[in-house]
GROMACS .gro file of C-alpha atoms in nm:
model
  491
    1LEU     CA    1   3.419   0.790   4.330
    2THR     CA    2   3.080   0.956   4.309
    3VAL     CA    3   2.919   0.883   4.647
    4SER     CA    4   2.649   1.034   4.865
    5HIS     CA    5   2.868   1.085   5.175
    6ALA     CA    6   3.234   1.131   5.260
    7PHE     CA    7   3.283   0.771   5.370
    8HIS     CA    8   3.618   0.659   5.518
    9SER     CA    9   3.711   1.008   5.635
   10PRO     CA   10   3.697   1.223   5.951
   11LEU     CA   11   3.359   1.355   5.833
   12MET     CA   12   3.206   1.023   5.944
   13GLU     CA   13   3.294   1.078   6.311
   14PRO     CA   14   2.952   1.221   6.414
   15VAL     CA   15   2.785   0.885   6.339
   16LEU     CA   16   3.048   0.653   6.488
   17GLU     CA   17   2.891   0.607   6.831
   18ASP     CA   18   2.546   0.536   6.690
   19PHE     CA   19   2.700   0.296   6.441
   20ARG     CA   20   2.898   0.122   6.717
   21ALA     CA   21   2.579   0.070   6.919
   22VAL     CA   22   2.416  -0.106   6.625
   23ALA     CA   23   2.729  -0.309   6.549
   24GLU     CA   24   2.749  -0.433   6.909
   25SER     CA   25   2.399  -0.580   6.879
   26LEU     CA   26   2.504  -0.820   6.602
   27THR     CA   27   2.630  -1.178   6.628
   28TYR     CA   28   2.960  -1.241   6.448
   29HIS     CA   29   3.131  -1.554   6.316
   30LEU     CA   30   3.489  -1.611   6.211
   31PRO     CA   31   3.544  -1.626   5.833
   32ARG     CA   32   3.583  -1.971   5.679
   33ILE     CA   33   3.821  -1.847   5.409
   34PRO     CA   34   4.124  -1.616   5.435
   35PHE     CA   35   4.011  -1.254   5.470
   36VAL     CA   36   4.223  -0.957   5.362
   37SER     CA   37   4.113  -0.629   5.518
   38THR     CA   38   4.115  -0.291   5.343
   39VAL     CA   39   4.147  -0.133   5.689
   40THR     CA   40   4.482  -0.295   5.767
   41GLY     CA   41   4.590  -0.403   5.419
   42ASP     CA   42   4.666  -0.750   5.559
   43THR     CA   43   4.491  -1.071   5.659
   44VAL     CA   44   4.265  -1.049   5.964
   45SER     CA   45   4.056  -1.299   6.157
   46ASP     CA   46   3.940  -1.241   6.516
   47GLU     CA   47   3.915  -0.865   6.460
   48LEU     CA   48   3.621  -0.921   6.226
   49THR     CA   49   3.402  -1.038   6.514
   50THR     CA   50   3.419  -0.706   6.699
   51ALA     CA   51   3.209  -0.393   6.668
   52ALA     CA   52   3.528  -0.189   6.703
   53TYR     CA   53   3.664  -0.319   6.371
   54TRP     CA   54   3.354  -0.226   6.171
   55THR     CA   55   3.329   0.113   6.339
   56GLU     CA   56   3.690   0.178   6.245
   57HIS     CA   57   3.614   0.054   5.893
   58ILE     CA   58   3.381   0.345   5.807
   59ARG     CA   59   3.627   0.600   5.951
   60LYS     CA   60   3.964   0.482   5.819
   61PRO     CA   61   4.085   0.522   5.458
   62VAL     CA   62   4.053   0.228   5.220
   63ARG     CA   63   4.391   0.059   5.168
   64LEU     CA   64   4.288  -0.100   4.841
   65THR     CA   65   4.637  -0.118   4.693
   66ASP     CA   66   4.779  -0.298   4.998
   67ALA     CA   67   4.485  -0.539   5.010
   68LEU     CA   68   4.500  -0.631   4.641
   69THR     CA   69   4.877  -0.673   4.657
   70ARG     CA   70   4.830  -0.912   4.949
   71LEU     CA   71   4.573  -1.123   4.761
   72PRO     CA   72   4.732  -1.407   4.561
   73ALA     CA   73   4.432  -1.460   4.333
   74ALA     CA   74   4.444  -1.384   3.960
   75THR     CA   75   4.065  -1.352   3.936
   76HIS     CA   76   3.862  -1.122   4.161
   77LEU     CA   77   3.481  -1.118   4.195
   78GLU     CA   78   3.334  -0.793   4.326
   79ILE     CA   79   3.025  -0.863   4.538
   80GLY     CA   80   2.817  -0.549   4.558
   81PRO     CA   81   2.546  -0.347   4.383
   82ASP     CA   82   2.773  -0.200   4.114
   83ALA     CA   83   3.110  -0.232   3.942
   84VAL     CA   84   3.292   0.018   4.163
   85LEU     CA   85   3.619  -0.153   4.255
   86THR     CA   86   3.629  -0.348   3.929
   87ALA     CA   87   3.728  -0.032   3.744
   88LEU     CA   88   3.999   0.052   4.000
   89GLY     CA   89   4.156  -0.291   4.039
   90PRO     CA   90   4.352  -0.312   3.711
   91ALA     CA   91   4.549  -0.002   3.808
   92VAL     CA   92   4.692  -0.204   4.100
   93ALA     CA   93   4.704  -0.559   3.965
   94GLU     CA   94   4.760  -0.533   3.590
   95ASP     CA   95   4.767  -0.909   3.525
   96ALA     CA   96   4.456  -0.990   3.729
   97VAL     CA   97   4.098  -1.009   3.604
   98PHE     CA   98   3.822  -0.824   3.790
   99VAL     CA   99   3.461  -0.934   3.748
  100PRO     CA  100   3.155  -0.753   3.893
  101ALA     CA  101   2.862  -0.958   4.022
  102GLN     CA  102   2.621  -0.670   3.954
  103ARG     CA  103   2.602  -0.348   3.755
  104ARG     CA  104   2.376  -0.060   3.840
  105ALA     CA  105   2.072  -0.025   3.612
  106GLN     CA  106   2.134  -0.368   3.458
  107GLY     CA  107   1.929  -0.686   3.501
  108GLU     CA  108   2.036  -0.855   3.824
  109ALA     CA  109   1.992  -1.215   3.709
  110LEU     CA  110   2.169  -1.162   3.377
  111GLU     CA  111   2.465  -0.979   3.533
  112LEU     CA  112   2.502  -1.251   3.799
  113VAL     CA  113   2.507  -1.525   3.536
  114ARG     CA  114   2.761  -1.329   3.332
  115GLY     CA  115   2.984  -1.285   3.636
  116VAL     CA  116   2.967  -1.651   3.736
  117GLY     CA  117   3.038  -1.751   3.378
  118ARG     CA  118   3.349  -1.534   3.363
  119VAL     CA  119   3.499  -1.662   3.689
  120TYR     CA  120   3.415  -2.020   3.585
  121ALA     CA  121   3.598  -1.966   3.256
  122ARG     CA  122   3.896  -1.848   3.463
  123GLY     CA  123   3.906  -2.181   3.648
  124ALA     CA  124   3.697  -2.109   3.958
  125ALA     CA  125   3.488  -2.393   4.101
  126VAL     CA  126   3.113  -2.328   4.084
  127ASP     CA  127   2.861  -2.517   4.296
  128ARG     CA  128   2.601  -2.557   4.024
  129ALA     CA  129   2.335  -2.706   4.250
  130ALA     CA  130   2.362  -2.413   4.491
  131PHE     CA  131   2.377  -2.158   4.212
  132PHE     CA  132   2.071  -2.277   4.020
  133GLY     CA  133   1.875  -2.373   4.333
  134GLU     CA  134   1.510  -2.448   4.265
  135ARG     CA  135   1.548  -2.338   3.903
  136GLY     CA  136   1.722  -2.665   3.829
  137GLY     CA  137   1.944  -2.645   3.524
  138ALA     CA  138   1.952  -2.885   3.233
  139TRP     CA  139   2.272  -3.069   3.147
  140LEU     CA  140   2.352  -3.081   2.777
  141ASP     CA  141   2.572  -3.332   2.596
  142LEU     CA  142   2.855  -3.156   2.420
  143PRO     CA  143   2.998  -3.283   2.089
  144THR     CA  144   3.226  -3.583   2.133
  145TYR     CA  145   3.506  -3.458   1.909
  146ALA     CA  146   3.803  -3.279   2.057
  147PHE     CA  147   3.773  -2.902   2.037
  148GLN     CA  148   4.034  -2.790   1.784
  149ARG     CA  149   3.885  -2.450   1.705
  150GLU     CA  150   3.739  -2.580   1.379
  151ARG     CA  151   3.403  -2.442   1.264
  152TYR     CA  152   3.138  -2.682   1.142
  153TRP     CA  153   2.867  -2.424   1.071
  154LEU     CA  154   2.767  -2.301   0.730
  155ASP     CA  155   2.833  -1.932   0.683
  156PRO     CA  156   2.508  -1.747   0.605
  157THR     CA  157   2.505  -1.571   0.271
  158ALA     CA  158   2.290  -1.292   0.141
  159PRO     CA  159   2.044  -1.376  -0.136
  160VAL     CA  160   2.215  -1.338  -0.471
  161GLY     CA  161   2.075  -1.272  -0.813
  162ASP     CA  162   2.135  -1.089  -1.137
  163VAL     CA  163   2.033  -0.734  -1.048
  164GLY     CA  164   2.110  -0.629  -1.404
  165SER     CA  165   1.826  -0.843  -1.538
  166ALA     CA  166   1.594  -0.648  -1.308
  167GLY     CA  167   1.697  -0.317  -1.461
  168LEU     CA  168   1.933  -0.226  -1.176
  169THR     CA  169   2.300  -0.133  -1.176
  170PRO     CA  170   2.508  -0.341  -0.931
  171VAL     CA  171   2.700  -0.165  -0.651
  172ASP     CA  172   3.019  -0.305  -0.499
  173HIS     CA  173   2.944  -0.259  -0.130
  174PRO     CA  174   2.889  -0.497   0.167
  175VAL     CA  175   2.539  -0.358   0.240
  176LEU     CA  176   2.422  -0.180  -0.076
  177SER     CA  177   2.365  -0.402  -0.379
  178ALA     CA  178   2.210  -0.195  -0.659
  179VAL     CA  179   2.128   0.155  -0.779
  180VAL     CA  180   1.841   0.273  -0.998
  181PRO     CA  181   1.755   0.621  -1.128
  182SER     CA  182   1.459   0.790  -0.964
  183PRO     CA  183   1.165   0.790  -1.208
  184ASP     CA  184   1.043   1.142  -1.132
  185SER     CA  185   1.365   1.341  -1.083
  186ASP     CA  186   1.737   1.350  -1.150
  187GLY     CA  187   1.794   1.148  -0.835
  188LEU     CA  188   1.903   0.796  -0.747
  189VAL     CA  189   1.783   0.517  -0.519
  190LEU     CA  190   2.038   0.271  -0.380
  191THR     CA  191   1.898  -0.053  -0.240
  192GLY     CA  192   2.034  -0.318  -0.006
  193ARG     CA  193   1.957  -0.527   0.300
  194LEU     CA  194   2.068  -0.542   0.663
  195SER     CA  195   2.068  -0.846   0.890
  196VAL     CA  196   2.281  -0.977   1.175
  197ALA     CA  197   2.271  -1.312   0.995
  198THR     CA  198   2.453  -1.180   0.688
  199HIS     CA  199   2.644  -0.903   0.870
  200PRO     CA  200   2.735  -1.065   1.207
  201TRP     CA  201   2.947  -0.770   1.322
  202LEU     CA  202   2.626  -0.570   1.368
  203ALA     CA  203   2.540  -0.787   1.671
  204ASP     CA  204   2.845  -0.639   1.847
  205HIS     CA  205   2.678  -0.296   1.866
  206ASP     CA  206   2.444  -0.337   2.163
  207VAL     CA  207   2.335  -0.015   2.333
  208LEU     CA  208   2.110  -0.040   2.640
  209GLY     CA  209   2.014  -0.394   2.543
  210THR     CA  210   1.917  -0.310   2.183
  211VAL     CA  211   2.120  -0.406   1.874
  212LEU     CA  212   2.124  -0.119   1.628
  213LEU     CA  213   2.321   0.009   1.332
  214PRO     CA  214   2.566   0.269   1.467
  215GLY     CA  215   2.530   0.626   1.347
  216THR     CA  216   2.862   0.577   1.170
  217GLY     CA  217   2.688   0.317   0.951
  218LEU     CA  218   2.434   0.574   0.835
  219VAL     CA  219   2.718   0.818   0.763
  220GLU     CA  220   2.903   0.555   0.559
  221LEU     CA  221   2.591   0.476   0.356
  222ALA     CA  222   2.528   0.843   0.281
  223VAL     CA  223   2.887   0.907   0.173
  224ARG     CA  224   2.890   0.593  -0.044
  225ALA     CA  225   2.567   0.706  -0.211
  226GLY     CA  226   2.724   1.045  -0.280
  227ASP     CA  227   3.004   0.874  -0.471
  228GLU     CA  228   2.748   0.772  -0.735
  229THR     CA  229   2.670   1.136  -0.819
  230GLY     CA  230   3.003   1.311  -0.757
  231THR     CA  231   2.881   1.461  -0.427
  232PRO     CA  232   3.106   1.284  -0.175
  233HIS     CA  233   3.115   1.556   0.093
  234LEU     CA  234   2.851   1.509   0.364
  235GLU     CA  235   2.760   1.863   0.459
  236GLU     CA  236   2.522   1.747   0.732
  237LEU     CA  237   2.335   1.435   0.837
  238THR     CA  238   2.070   1.437   1.110
  239LEU     CA  239   1.975   1.105   1.268
  240GLN     CA  240   1.598   1.093   1.313
  241ALA     CA  241   1.518   0.739   1.433
  242PRO     CA  242   1.741   0.456   1.559
  243LEU     CA  243   1.790   0.174   1.309
  244THR     CA  244   1.727  -0.125   1.534
  245LEU     CA  245   1.790  -0.476   1.406
  246PRO     CA  246   1.511  -0.728   1.481
  247GLY     CA  247   1.683  -1.055   1.571
  248ARG     CA  248   1.798  -1.243   1.263
  249GLU     CA  249   1.529  -1.101   1.037
  250ALA     CA  250   1.642  -0.886   0.745
  251LEU     CA  251   1.557  -0.525   0.673
  252ALA     CA  252   1.516  -0.385   0.323
  253LEU     CA  253   1.726  -0.070   0.287
  254GLN     CA  254   1.701   0.233   0.058
  255VAL     CA  255   1.931   0.534   0.035
  256VAL     CA  256   1.756   0.806  -0.168
  257LEU     CA  257   1.944   1.090  -0.338
  258GLY     CA  258   1.744   1.391  -0.451
  259ALA     CA  259   1.796   1.596  -0.764
  260PRO     CA  260   2.074   1.858  -0.747
  261ASP     CA  261   1.980   2.214  -0.666
  262ALA     CA  262   2.131   2.524  -0.828
  263THR     CA  263   2.452   2.483  -0.623
  264GLY     CA  264   2.488   2.111  -0.692
  265ARG     CA  265   2.374   2.003  -0.347
  266ARG     CA  266   2.165   1.688  -0.313
  267THR     CA  267   1.945   1.570  -0.029
  268VAL     CA  268   2.008   1.220   0.106
  269THR     CA  269   1.775   1.008   0.318
  270VAL     CA  270   1.808   0.655   0.458
  271HIS     CA  271   1.502   0.428   0.497
  272THR     CA  272   1.430   0.070   0.606
  273ARG     CA  273   1.139  -0.166   0.649
  274PRO     CA  274   1.111  -0.540   0.723
  275GLU     CA  275   1.204  -0.742   0.416
  276ASP     CA  276   0.926  -0.909   0.213
  277THR     CA  277   0.652  -0.695   0.368
  278GLN     CA  278   0.444  -0.398   0.263
  279ALA     CA  279   0.506  -0.215   0.592
  280ALA     CA  280   0.564   0.158   0.584
  281TRP     CA  281   0.920   0.274   0.531
  282VAL     CA  282   1.093   0.430   0.833
  283ARG     CA  283   1.323   0.727   0.767
  284HIS     CA  284   1.631   0.708   0.988
  285ALA     CA  285   1.844   0.997   0.863
  286GLU     CA  286   1.828   1.303   0.639
  287GLY     CA  287   2.106   1.525   0.517
  288THR     CA  288   2.282   1.712   0.239
  289LEU     CA  289   2.567   1.610   0.009
  290THR     CA  290   2.789   1.855  -0.182
  291THR     CA  291   3.066   1.839  -0.439
  292ALA     CA  292   3.307   2.065  -0.252
  293ALA     CA  293   3.528   1.881  -0.003
  294PRO     CA  294   3.797   2.085   0.177
  295ALA     CA  295   4.156   1.965   0.185
  296PRO     CA  296   4.249   1.765   0.498
  297GLY     CA  297   4.454   2.041   0.661
  298PHE     CA  298   4.602   1.827   0.941
  299ASP     CA  299   4.906   1.608   1.000
  300LEU     CA  300   4.924   1.315   1.243
  301THR     CA  301   5.256   1.168   1.132
  302ALA     CA  302   5.429   1.267   1.459
  303TRP     CA  303   5.279   1.009   1.695
  304PRO     CA  304   5.204   1.025   1.976
  305PRO     CA  305   5.237   1.404   2.003
  306ALA     CA  306   5.523   1.534   2.213
  307GLU     CA  307   5.436   1.590   2.579
  308ALA     CA  308   5.104   1.406   2.544
  309VAL     CA  309   5.006   1.223   2.864
  310PRO     CA  310   4.892   0.857   2.830
  311LEU     CA  311   4.539   0.783   2.952
  312PRO     CA  312   4.464   0.462   3.147
  313LEU     CA  313   4.243   0.225   2.948
  314GLU     CA  314   4.235  -0.078   3.179
  315GLY     CA  315   3.883  -0.215   3.188
  316VAL     CA  316   3.765   0.055   2.947
  317TYR     CA  317   3.492  -0.155   2.786
  318GLU     CA  318   3.376  -0.291   3.121
  319ARG     CA  319   3.331   0.071   3.230
  320LEU     CA  320   3.142   0.156   2.912
  321ALA     CA  321   2.919  -0.149   2.962
  322GLY     CA  322   2.821   0.002   3.295
  323ARG     CA  323   2.680   0.299   3.101
  324GLY     CA  324   2.489   0.082   2.856
  325TYR     CA  325   2.748   0.035   2.577
  326HIS     CA  326   2.771  -0.345   2.546
  327TYR     CA  327   3.027  -0.359   2.264
  328GLY     CA  328   3.134  -0.691   2.114
  329PRO     CA  329   3.484  -0.767   1.980
  330VAL     CA  330   3.450  -0.584   1.647
  331PHE     CA  331   3.357  -0.259   1.827
  332GLN     CA  332   3.621  -0.290   2.102
  333GLY     CA  333   3.876  -0.107   1.890
  334LEU     CA  334   4.021   0.151   2.131
  335LYS     CA  335   4.382   0.048   2.198
  336ALA     CA  336   4.563   0.358   2.330
  337ALA     CA  337   4.489   0.719   2.420
  338TRP     CA  338   4.671   1.036   2.522
  339ARG     CA  339   4.575   1.384   2.636
  340HIS     CA  340   4.753   1.703   2.535
  341GLY     CA  341   4.585   2.013   2.670
  342ASP     CA  342   4.224   2.009   2.553
  343ASP     CA  343   4.298   1.759   2.275
  344VAL     CA  344   4.263   1.382   2.305
  345TYR     CA  345   4.451   1.141   2.078
  346ALA     CA  346   4.359   0.777   2.026
  347GLU     CA  347   4.462   0.465   1.838
  348VAL     CA  348   4.183   0.235   1.719
  349GLU     CA  349   4.188  -0.078   1.506
  350LEU     CA  350   3.968  -0.359   1.377
  351PRO     CA  351   4.025  -0.724   1.466
  352GLU     CA  352   4.225  -0.913   1.205
  353ASP     CA  353   3.921  -1.113   1.089
  354ALA     CA  354   3.730  -0.791   1.009
  355ARG     CA  355   4.000  -0.615   0.807
  356ALA     CA  356   3.935  -0.790   0.477
  357GLU     CA  357   3.576  -0.664   0.471
  358ALA     CA  358   3.695  -0.314   0.566
  359LEU     CA  359   3.850  -0.286   0.219
  360ARG     CA  360   3.497  -0.275   0.071
  361TYR     CA  361   3.385   0.015   0.289
  362GLY     CA  362   3.484   0.376   0.255
  363LEU     CA  363   3.545   0.365   0.631
  364HIS     CA  364   3.422   0.064   0.828
  365PRO     CA  365   3.141   0.179   1.062
  366ALA     CA  366   3.284  -0.012   1.360
  367LEU     CA  367   3.622   0.156   1.315
  368LEU     CA  368   3.475   0.505   1.288
  369ASP     CA  369   3.254   0.432   1.591
  370ALA     CA  370   3.558   0.326   1.796
  371ALA     CA  371   3.728   0.653   1.702
  372SER     CA  372   3.493   0.836   1.939
  373HIS     CA  373   3.499   0.587   2.229
  374VAL     CA  374   3.769   0.775   2.415
  375ASP     CA  375   3.535   1.074   2.421
  376LEU     CA  376   3.293   0.868   2.632
  377LEU     CA  377   3.544   0.817   2.915
  378ASP     CA  378   3.425   1.097   3.139
  379ASP     CA  379   3.228   1.103   3.461
  380ALA     CA  380   2.889   1.127   3.294
  381GLU     CA  381   2.636   0.854   3.365
  382SER     CA  382   2.413   0.912   3.062
  383THR     CA  383   2.429   0.710   2.741
  384LEU     CA  384   2.509   0.928   2.440
  385LEU     CA  385   2.442   0.853   2.074
  386PRO     CA  386   2.532   1.060   1.765
  387PHE     CA  387   2.261   1.304   1.660
  388VAL     CA  388   2.408   1.534   1.392
  389TRP     CA  389   2.719   1.485   1.176
  390SER     CA  390   2.852   1.793   0.994
  391GLY     CA  391   3.138   1.843   0.750
  392VAL     CA  392   3.226   1.477   0.690
  393SER     CA  393   3.490   1.421   0.422
  394LEU     CA  394   3.654   1.090   0.331
  395HIS     CA  395   4.012   1.131   0.208
  396ALA     CA  396   4.108   0.760   0.176
  397SER     CA  397   3.925   0.427   0.200
  398GLY     CA  398   3.973   0.075   0.333
  399ALA     CA  399   4.163   0.156   0.656
  400GLY     CA  400   4.191  -0.114   0.923
  401ALA     CA  401   4.362   0.099   1.190
  402LEU     CA  402   4.341   0.471   1.268
  403ARG     CA  403   4.501   0.758   1.451
  404VAL     CA  404   4.242   1.001   1.585
  405LEU     CA  405   4.249   1.357   1.716
  406LEU     CA  406   3.936   1.459   1.909
  407ARG     CA  407   3.864   1.813   2.018
  408ARG     CA  408   3.554   1.927   2.205
  409VAL     CA  409   3.425   2.245   2.050
  410GLY     CA  410   3.090   2.294   2.225
  411GLY     CA  411   3.066   2.141   2.570
  412ASP     CA  412   3.063   1.770   2.644
  413GLU     CA  413   2.840   1.676   2.352
  414VAL     CA  414   3.001   1.848   2.049
  415THR     CA  415   3.326   1.711   1.906
  416GLU     CA  416   3.541   1.748   1.597
  417LEU     CA  417   3.756   1.462   1.468
  418ARG     CA  418   4.069   1.442   1.255
  419ILE     CA  419   4.136   1.085   1.142
  420ALA     CA  420   4.448   0.936   0.981
  421ASP     CA  421   4.573   0.587   0.900
  422ALA     CA  422   4.843   0.400   1.094
  423HIS     CA  423   5.111   0.604   0.912
  424GLY     CA  424   4.951   0.943   0.977
  425ARG     CA  425   4.804   0.991   0.629
  426PRO     CA  426   4.462   1.166   0.634
  427VAL     CA  427   4.160   0.933   0.612
  428ALA     CA  428   3.860   1.141   0.721
  429THR     CA  429   3.749   1.473   0.869
  430VAL     CA  430   3.444   1.536   1.086
  431GLU     CA  431   3.398   1.907   1.148
  432ARG     CA  432   3.123   1.865   1.404
  433LEU     CA  433   2.965   1.567   1.579
  434VAL     CA  434   2.674   1.645   1.810
  435SER     CA  435   2.565   1.372   2.052
  436ARG     CA  436   2.253   1.351   2.266
  437PRO     CA  437   2.153   1.138   2.568
  438VAL     CA  438   1.929   0.843   2.487
  439ALA     CA  439   1.706   0.633   2.713
  440ARG     CA  440   1.635   0.262   2.693
  441GLU     CA  441   1.269   0.333   2.608
  442GLN     CA  442   1.368   0.535   2.300
  443LEU     CA  443   1.555   0.239   2.152
  444ALA     CA  444   1.290  -0.017   2.243
  445ALA     CA  445   1.002   0.197   2.113
  446PRO     CA  446   1.008   0.065   1.752
  447ALA     CA  447   0.923  -0.282   1.884
  448GLU     CA  448   0.584  -0.165   2.012
  449ASP     CA  449   0.317   0.025   1.824
  450LEU     CA  450   0.191   0.331   2.005
  451TYR     CA  451  -0.150   0.305   1.835
  452ARG     CA  452  -0.361   0.002   1.753
  453PHE     CA  453  -0.684  -0.042   1.559
  454GLY     CA  454  -0.982  -0.146   1.768
  455TRP     CA  455  -1.355  -0.179   1.706
  456LEU     CA  456  -1.575   0.005   1.954
  457PRO     CA  457  -1.956  -0.017   1.978
  458GLY     CA  458  -2.131   0.294   1.847
  459PRO     CA  459  -2.488   0.428   1.849
  460ALA     CA  460  -2.735   0.272   1.612
  461ALA     CA  461  -2.753   0.439   1.271
  462HIS     CA  462  -3.039   0.689   1.229
  463ALA     CA  463  -3.304   0.549   0.997
  464GLY     CA  464  -3.432   0.848   0.799
  465SER     CA  465  -3.619   0.891   0.475
  466GLY     CA  466  -3.335   1.079   0.310
  467ALA     CA  467  -3.548   1.386   0.254
  468GLU     CA  468  -3.344   1.579   0.506
  469LEU     CA  469  -3.026   1.531   0.300
  470PRO     CA  470  -2.926   1.805   0.052
  471ALA     CA  471  -2.928   1.735  -0.317
  472LEU     CA  472  -2.590   1.694  -0.485
  473ASP     CA  473  -2.633   2.012  -0.692
  474GLU     CA  474  -2.698   2.205  -0.371
  475VAL     CA  475  -2.368   2.083  -0.227
  476SER     CA  476  -2.152   2.140  -0.533
  477GLY     CA  477  -2.335   2.432  -0.686
  478ALA     CA  478  -2.334   2.253  -1.021
  479PRO     CA  479  -2.607   2.056  -1.200
  480VAL     CA  480  -2.589   1.679  -1.177
  481GLY     CA  481  -2.723   1.615  -1.524
  482ASP     CA  482  -2.882   1.784  -1.824
  483GLN     CA  483  -3.253   1.807  -1.885
  484ASP     CA  484  -3.256   1.453  -2.015
  485GLY     CA  485  -3.089   1.325  -1.697
  486ALA     CA  486  -2.753   1.251  -1.863
  487VAL     CA  487  -2.443   1.303  -1.653
  488PRO     CA  488  -2.199   1.545  -1.818
  489PRO     CA  489  -1.857   1.400  -1.903
  490TYR     CA  490  -1.568   1.449  -1.656
  491ALA     CA  491  -1.338   1.729  -1.762
   0.00000   0.00000   0.00000
């Protein structure tokens, strides 16, 4: 654990006497529920009312394994300022559920409600009156029918229409709907729309409290656009602004392909703005597409690799949530991982209900995003997001499960990926993925304008005769009219 002092070790001995003096000044009471001690690894009672026990507690090692083994409960609630033991518990009690009451740098009230909700769902009794206190809490009547897991809600659908009658060519894609030639160059513009109402899986990508399209979604859009012009290889794509999704409102989307240069390369940019408005377009990514795509050059049919060491993934998404990655079910795709030297191998997959839609993508953004989740399982506390993608080639489409090889090639923030399907056949190559730390303010910034128009009082206008102003011919150096006063025609 990353801590400020060497707690529970001989290095605490210099403070023991001072600590004991403080502990002896307190009034103790016997616990009203069974208490299992991490000092003894067994149940204790009278010992808890002595200063000697608590002095020994900060000196002795933590017998967490013995204590958890002694506990009969299947659900554990960690009461503390952060999810410290929650991440360690599953290694001891695989079948138990560990729930933190708080997470560092997260909203206290929201995390507490989440924790209480989880233990309640596991069958724990909750004193609602004590929990809500003066806030009250409204009781709601639930539907009277028996819950049989039947949905009674209408599925939202995207607006449909005949794009051909509007002079557009339809595109078979879940997000992009039409393509039109650029009027002033040999380029193309692909149009579409984004909304969590019509694409509910987007709501599962919550980073630092903001729902946004993952960088993999921008990559998929760029590669799909390149298919229209025979330039499917994404040489580079730089992410310039996060594509945040405003509630259930829709965003108009454009992917713009430039004219080819002498080598056949085309620029690609991705833009959005709120639908049905005249707001300025926001550019989210810019890159280059080429025709030349290298052969895969890798083989992942032998799986997992010989001598690879399995990595523990218990509570992996709870740990990532502590760093700001609040992934929903569609993005919780990491299922297994191994390490072999400097290489990391992973298995990722989509939920069954998302696999049908994956057939319409080159590579589903949630699946490609999950391919890099194992690379986030280090000791860093920062939240990283993709910044630059280089050398992206798609070798096959429609995958619902992947095998992934990750190799760090430039420190903790530069990775290359080799991606295959569940049988080891190549699906995609990413030569270089550069990530950068991101702060909560950077993702929330689009919601607030940095500049606003405002009217300020100014000095009264100077009332002059106009004689002090220069004549127009003095300013331009050209006559205003001919001798008859006629203004010459504009040329």
